[in-house]
CSV table of C-alpha atoms in Angstrom, one decimal:
chain,number,residue,atom,x,y,z
A,1308,UNK,CA,0.0,0.0,0.0
A,1309,UNK,CA,1.0,3.6,-0.4
A,1310,UNK,CA,2.3,4.1,3.2
A,1311,UNK,CA,4.8,1.2,2.9
A,1312,UNK,CA,7.1,3.1,0.5
A,1313,UNK,CA,8.2,5.7,3.1
A,1314,UNK,CA,9.5,3.4,5.8
A,1315,UNK,CA,13.0,4.9,5.5
A,1316,UNK,CA,11.7,8.4,6.0
A,1317,UNK,CA,10.5,7.9,9.5
A,1318,UNK,CA,9.5,11.5,10.5
A,1319,UNK,CA,7.5,12.3,7.4
A,1320,UNK,CA,4.2,10.6,6.8
A,1321,UNK,CA,2.9,10.5,3.3
A,1322,UNK,CA,-0.7,10.3,2.7
A,1323,UNK,CA,-3.4,10.5,5.4
A,1324,UNK,CA,-5.3,8.3,7.8
A,1325,UNK,CA,-8.7,7.3,6.6
A,1326,UNK,CA,-11.5,6.1,8.9
A,1327,UNK,CA,-14.0,4.2,6.7
A,1328,UNK,CA,-17.8,4.3,6.5
A,1329,UNK,CA,-18.3,1.5,8.9
A,1330,UNK,CA,-15.9,2.8,11.4
A,1331,UNK,CA,-17.4,3.6,14.8
A,1332,UNK,CA,-15.2,5.2,17.4
A,1333,UNK,CA,-15.7,6.4,20.9
A,1334,UNK,CA,-12.8,8.4,22.3
A,1335,UNK,CA,-10.1,10.9,21.5
A,1336,UNK,CA,-8.2,11.3,18.3
A,1337,UNK,CA,-4.9,13.1,18.1
A,1338,UNK,CA,-3.4,13.3,14.6
A,1339,UNK,CA,-0.3,15.2,13.8
A,1340,UNK,CA,-1.0,15.0,10.1
A,1341,UNK,CA,-4.0,14.7,7.9
A,1342,UNK,CA,-7.1,12.6,8.7
A,1343,UNK,CA,-10.2,11.8,6.8
A,1344,UNK,CA,-13.4,10.6,8.5
A,1345,UNK,CA,-16.2,8.8,6.8
A,1346,UNK,CA,-17.5,7.0,9.8
A,1347,UNK,CA,-19.1,7.9,13.1
A,1348,UNK,CA,-16.8,9.5,15.8
A,1349,UNK,CA,-17.9,10.5,19.3
A,1350,UNK,CA,-15.2,12.5,21.0
A,1351,UNK,CA,-12.7,15.2,20.5
A,1352,UNK,CA,-10.5,15.4,17.5
A,1353,UNK,CA,-7.2,17.2,17.3
A,1354,UNK,CA,-5.5,17.2,13.9
A,1355,UNK,CA,-3.5,19.3,11.5
A,1356,UNK,CA,-5.9,18.7,8.7
A,1357,UNK,CA,-9.3,17.2,9.2
A,1358,UNK,CA,-11.8,16.2,6.5
A,1359,UNK,CA,-15.2,15.0,7.4
A,1360,UNK,CA,-16.6,13.2,4.3
A,1361,UNK,CA,-20.3,13.1,3.3
A,1362,UNK,CA,-21.0,9.9,5.3
A,1363,UNK,CA,-19.0,11.1,8.3
A,1364,UNK,CA,-20.5,12.2,11.6
A,1365,UNK,CA,-18.4,13.8,14.3
A,1366,UNK,CA,-19.7,14.6,17.7
A,1367,UNK,CA,-17.3,16.5,19.8
A,1368,UNK,CA,-14.9,19.4,19.8
A,1369,UNK,CA,-12.6,19.8,16.9
A,1370,UNK,CA,-9.2,21.6,17.0
A,1371,UNK,CA,-7.3,21.8,13.8
A,1372,UNK,CA,-5.5,24.0,11.4
A,1373,UNK,CA,-7.6,23.1,8.4
A,1374,UNK,CA,-11.1,21.7,8.7
A,1375,UNK,CA,-13.2,20.6,5.8
A,1376,UNK,CA,-16.8,19.5,6.6
A,1377,UNK,CA,-18.7,17.7,3.8
A,1378,UNK,CA,-20.8,15.7,6.3
A,1379,UNK,CA,-22.2,16.2,9.8
A,1380,UNK,CA,-20.5,17.9,12.6
A,1381,UNK,CA,-22.0,18.4,16.1
A,1382,UNK,CA,-19.9,20.5,18.4
A,1383,UNK,CA,-17.5,23.4,18.2
A,1384,UNK,CA,-14.8,23.8,15.6
A,1385,UNK,CA,-11.7,25.8,16.4
A,1386,UNK,CA,-9.4,26.1,13.4
A,1387,UNK,CA,-7.3,28.4,11.2
A,1388,UNK,CA,-9.3,27.7,8.1
A,1389,UNK,CA,-12.8,26.2,7.9
A,1390,UNK,CA,-14.4,25.0,4.7
A,1391,UNK,CA,-18.0,23.8,4.6
A,1392,UNK,CA,-19.3,21.9,1.6
A,1393,UNK,CA,-22.7,22.2,0.1
A,1394,UNK,CA,-24.0,19.1,2.0
A,1395,UNK,CA,-22.2,20.1,5.2
A,1396,UNK,CA,-24.3,20.2,8.4
A,1397,UNK,CA,-23.0,22.1,11.5
A,1398,UNK,CA,-24.5,22.2,14.9
A,1399,UNK,CA,-22.1,24.2,17.0
A,1400,UNK,CA,-19.9,27.2,17.0
A,1401,UNK,CA,-17.2,28.0,14.5
A,1402,UNK,CA,-14.1,29.8,15.5
A,1403,UNK,CA,-11.6,30.6,12.8
A,1404,UNK,CA,-8.5,32.7,12.4
A,1405,UNK,CA,-7.9,33.1,8.6
A,1406,UNK,CA,-10.6,31.9,6.3
A,1407,UNK,CA,-14.1,30.6,6.4
A,1408,UNK,CA,-15.7,29.2,3.3
A,1409,UNK,CA,-19.3,28.1,3.2
A,1410,UNK,CA,-20.8,26.8,0.0
A,1411,UNK,CA,-24.4,27.2,-1.0
A,1412,UNK,CA,-26.6,24.6,0.6
A,1413,UNK,CA,-24.6,24.2,3.8
A,1414,UNK,CA,-26.7,24.0,7.0
A,1415,UNK,CA,-25.2,25.8,9.9
A,1416,UNK,CA,-26.6,26.7,13.3
A,1417,UNK,CA,-24.3,28.2,15.8
A,1418,UNK,CA,-22.1,31.2,16.4
A,1419,UNK,CA,-19.5,32.1,13.8
A,1420,UNK,CA,-16.6,34.1,15.0
A,1421,UNK,CA,-13.2,35.2,13.7
A,1422,UNK,CA,-10.5,34.9,16.4
A,1423,UNK,CA,-7.4,37.0,16.5
A,1424,UNK,CA,-5.1,35.5,19.1
A,1425,UNK,CA,-2.6,38.3,18.7
A,1426,UNK,CA,-5.1,40.9,19.7
A,1427,UNK,CA,-5.9,39.2,22.9
A,1428,UNK,CA,-2.3,38.8,23.9
A,1429,UNK,CA,-1.6,42.5,23.1
A,1430,UNK,CA,-4.4,43.7,25.3
A,1431,UNK,CA,-3.1,41.5,28.1
A,1432,UNK,CA,0.4,42.9,27.8
A,1433,UNK,CA,-1.0,46.4,27.7
A,1434,UNK,CA,-2.9,45.7,30.9
A,1435,UNK,CA,0.3,44.4,32.5
A,1436,UNK,CA,2.2,47.4,31.4
A,1437,UNK,CA,-0.5,49.7,32.9
A,1438,UNK,CA,-0.5,47.8,36.2
A,1439,UNK,CA,3.4,47.9,36.3
A,1440,UNK,CA,3.2,51.6,35.6
A,1441,UNK,CA,0.8,52.2,38.4
A,1442,UNK,CA,3.0,50.3,40.8
A,1443,UNK,CA,6.0,52.4,39.9
A,1444,UNK,CA,4.0,55.6,40.1
A,1445,UNK,CA,2.7,54.8,43.5
B,446,UNK,CA,-13.9,1.2,2.4
B,447,UNK,CA,-11.3,-0.2,4.9
B,448,UNK,CA,-9.8,2.2,7.4
B,449,UNK,CA,-6.2,3.2,7.6
B,450,UNK,CA,-4.6,4.7,10.7
B,451,UNK,CA,-1.1,6.1,10.0
B,452,UNK,CA,1.7,6.5,12.5
B,453,UNK,CA,1.1,10.2,13.1
B,454,UNK,CA,-2.3,9.4,14.6
B,455,UNK,CA,-3.2,8.4,18.2
B,456,UNK,CA,-6.5,7.0,19.1
B,457,UNK,CA,-7.7,6.6,22.7
B,458,UNK,CA,-11.0,4.7,22.8
B,459,UNK,CA,-12.9,1.8,21.5
B,460,UNK,CA,-13.0,1.0,17.8
B,461,UNK,CA,-15.7,-0.9,15.9
B,462,UNK,CA,-15.3,-1.4,12.2
B,463,UNK,CA,-17.3,-3.8,10.0
B,464,UNK,CA,-14.5,-3.7,7.4
B,465,UNK,CA,-10.8,-4.2,7.4
B,466,UNK,CA,-8.6,-1.9,9.5
B,467,UNK,CA,-4.9,-1.2,9.0
B,468,UNK,CA,-3.1,0.4,11.9
B,469,UNK,CA,0.4,1.9,11.8
B,470,UNK,CA,-0.2,4.3,14.7
B,471,UNK,CA,-0.9,4.1,18.4
B,472,UNK,CA,-4.3,2.8,19.7
B,473,UNK,CA,-5.2,2.5,23.3
B,474,UNK,CA,-8.5,0.7,23.6
B,475,UNK,CA,-10.5,-2.2,22.3
B,476,UNK,CA,-10.7,-3.0,18.6
B,477,UNK,CA,-13.4,-5.0,16.9
B,478,UNK,CA,-13.3,-5.5,13.2
B,479,UNK,CA,-13.5,-8.0,10.4
B,480,UNK,CA,-9.8,-7.9,9.8
B,481,UNK,CA,-7.1,-6.1,11.7
B,482,UNK,CA,-3.7,-5.5,10.1
B,483,UNK,CA,-1.0,-4.0,12.4
B,484,UNK,CA,2.0,-2.6,10.7
B,485,UNK,CA,5.6,-2.2,12.0
B,486,UNK,CA,5.0,1.1,13.8
B,487,UNK,CA,1.6,0.0,15.1
B,488,UNK,CA,1.3,0.0,18.9
B,489,UNK,CA,-1.9,-1.3,20.4
B,490,UNK,CA,-2.8,-1.6,24.1
B,491,UNK,CA,-6.1,-3.4,24.4
B,492,UNK,CA,-8.0,-6.5,23.2
B,493,UNK,CA,-8.4,-7.1,19.5
B,494,UNK,CA,-11.3,-9.2,18.1
B,495,UNK,CA,-11.4,-9.9,14.4
B,496,UNK,CA,-13.8,-12.1,12.7
B,497,UNK,CA,-11.5,-13.3,9.9
B,498,UNK,CA,-7.9,-12.4,10.3
B,499,UNK,CA,-5.4,-10.6,12.5
B,500,UNK,CA,-2.0,-9.8,11.0
B,501,UNK,CA,0.4,-8.4,13.6
B,502,UNK,CA,3.7,-6.8,12.7
B,503,UNK,CA,3.8,-4.3,15.5
B,504,UNK,CA,3.5,-4.2,19.3
B,505,UNK,CA,0.4,-5.5,20.9
B,506,UNK,CA,-0.4,-5.6,24.6
B,507,UNK,CA,-3.7,-7.4,25.0
B,508,UNK,CA,-5.7,-10.4,24.0
B,509,UNK,CA,-6.2,-11.5,20.4
B,510,UNK,CA,-9.3,-13.3,19.2
B,511,UNK,CA,-9.6,-14.4,15.6
B,512,UNK,CA,-10.1,-17.2,13.1
B,513,UNK,CA,-6.6,-16.8,11.8
B,514,UNK,CA,-3.8,-15.0,13.5
B,515,UNK,CA,-0.5,-14.3,11.7
B,516,UNK,CA,2.4,-12.9,13.7
B,517,UNK,CA,5.0,-11.3,11.5
B,518,UNK,CA,8.7,-11.2,12.1
B,519,UNK,CA,8.6,-7.7,13.6
B,520,UNK,CA,5.7,-8.5,16.0
B,521,UNK,CA,6.0,-8.0,19.7
B,522,UNK,CA,3.0,-9.5,21.4
B,523,UNK,CA,2.0,-9.9,25.0
B,524,UNK,CA,-1.3,-11.4,25.9
B,525,UNK,CA,-3.7,-14.3,25.3
B,526,UNK,CA,-4.4,-15.7,21.9
B,527,UNK,CA,-7.5,-17.5,20.8
B,528,UNK,CA,-7.6,-18.8,17.2
B,529,UNK,CA,-8.3,-21.6,14.9
B,530,UNK,CA,-5.2,-21.0,12.8
B,531,UNK,CA,-2.0,-19.6,14.0
B,532,UNK,CA,1.1,-18.6,12.0
B,533,UNK,CA,4.2,-17.3,13.6
B,534,UNK,CA,7.1,-15.9,11.6
B,535,UNK,CA,10.7,-16.2,12.5
B,536,UNK,CA,11.8,-13.3,14.7
B,537,UNK,CA,8.5,-12.6,16.4
B,538,UNK,CA,8.9,-11.6,20.1
B,539,UNK,CA,6.2,-13.2,22.1
B,540,UNK,CA,5.0,-13.5,25.7
B,541,UNK,CA,1.7,-15.2,25.0
B,542,UNK,CA,-0.7,-17.9,26.1
B,543,UNK,CA,-2.2,-19.5,23.0
B,544,UNK,CA,-5.1,-21.7,22.6
B,545,UNK,CA,-6.6,-23.3,19.4
B,546,UNK,CA,-10.3,-23.5,19.4
B,547,UNK,CA,-13.1,-24.7,17.1
B,548,UNK,CA,-15.2,-21.7,17.8
B,549,UNK,CA,-13.8,-18.3,18.8
B,550,UNK,CA,-15.6,-16.5,21.6
B,551,UNK,CA,-14.6,-13.8,24.0
B,552,UNK,CA,-15.2,-16.1,27.0
B,553,UNK,CA,-11.7,-16.1,28.4
B,554,UNK,CA,-12.0,-12.3,28.7
B,555,UNK,CA,-14.5,-12.6,31.6
């Protein structure tokens, strides 16, 4: 199979993990690369790139860099880029940093918000500086 | 379509699959499938029940139940085996109790 060819190259994984249509899983997934889900998953998913296929159902919290939802997703998504296909169904909040793409026909109910982590940090440091300044002044 | 879990993926929890499943990553939990293939980098902690076939080339800590069990030369297995057919390749590292049965059940789990 395709993953046997890269045995010498131990740190790099070519291709992606695939969880088939009849795959049922209850628990936590932690993937450092790419993963494709066509089955039913109950639990939190962490991945670099996550693709939920049309037959896929994920119930839980998703944290990733790229998320593509073509199937069902129940729970919050926190990702840099989110793509929702025309048959995608979302029940939960979407938090993204860079891009959100929603195709015509997608079914979403939940909050959609663009996060900017830098901004939060900056306001924190400003607050600290202000407090420090107050200390010195007093 | 059969499932493939590569070595950059960790699963904690129970897996049920009606098809074949190939594992090259880390799984902690019970696995039930028609066929389970564990590759060299595969590391499984938990019991494996396969209807047809288990092919182990990685590390397994837990019990194996299957019609046919094949332990490859890179296999490291610790646990109980129940099978009708057992094949062990040269080089497999084992710490097992093995029993050949006419019918495979999960009885010795309880």
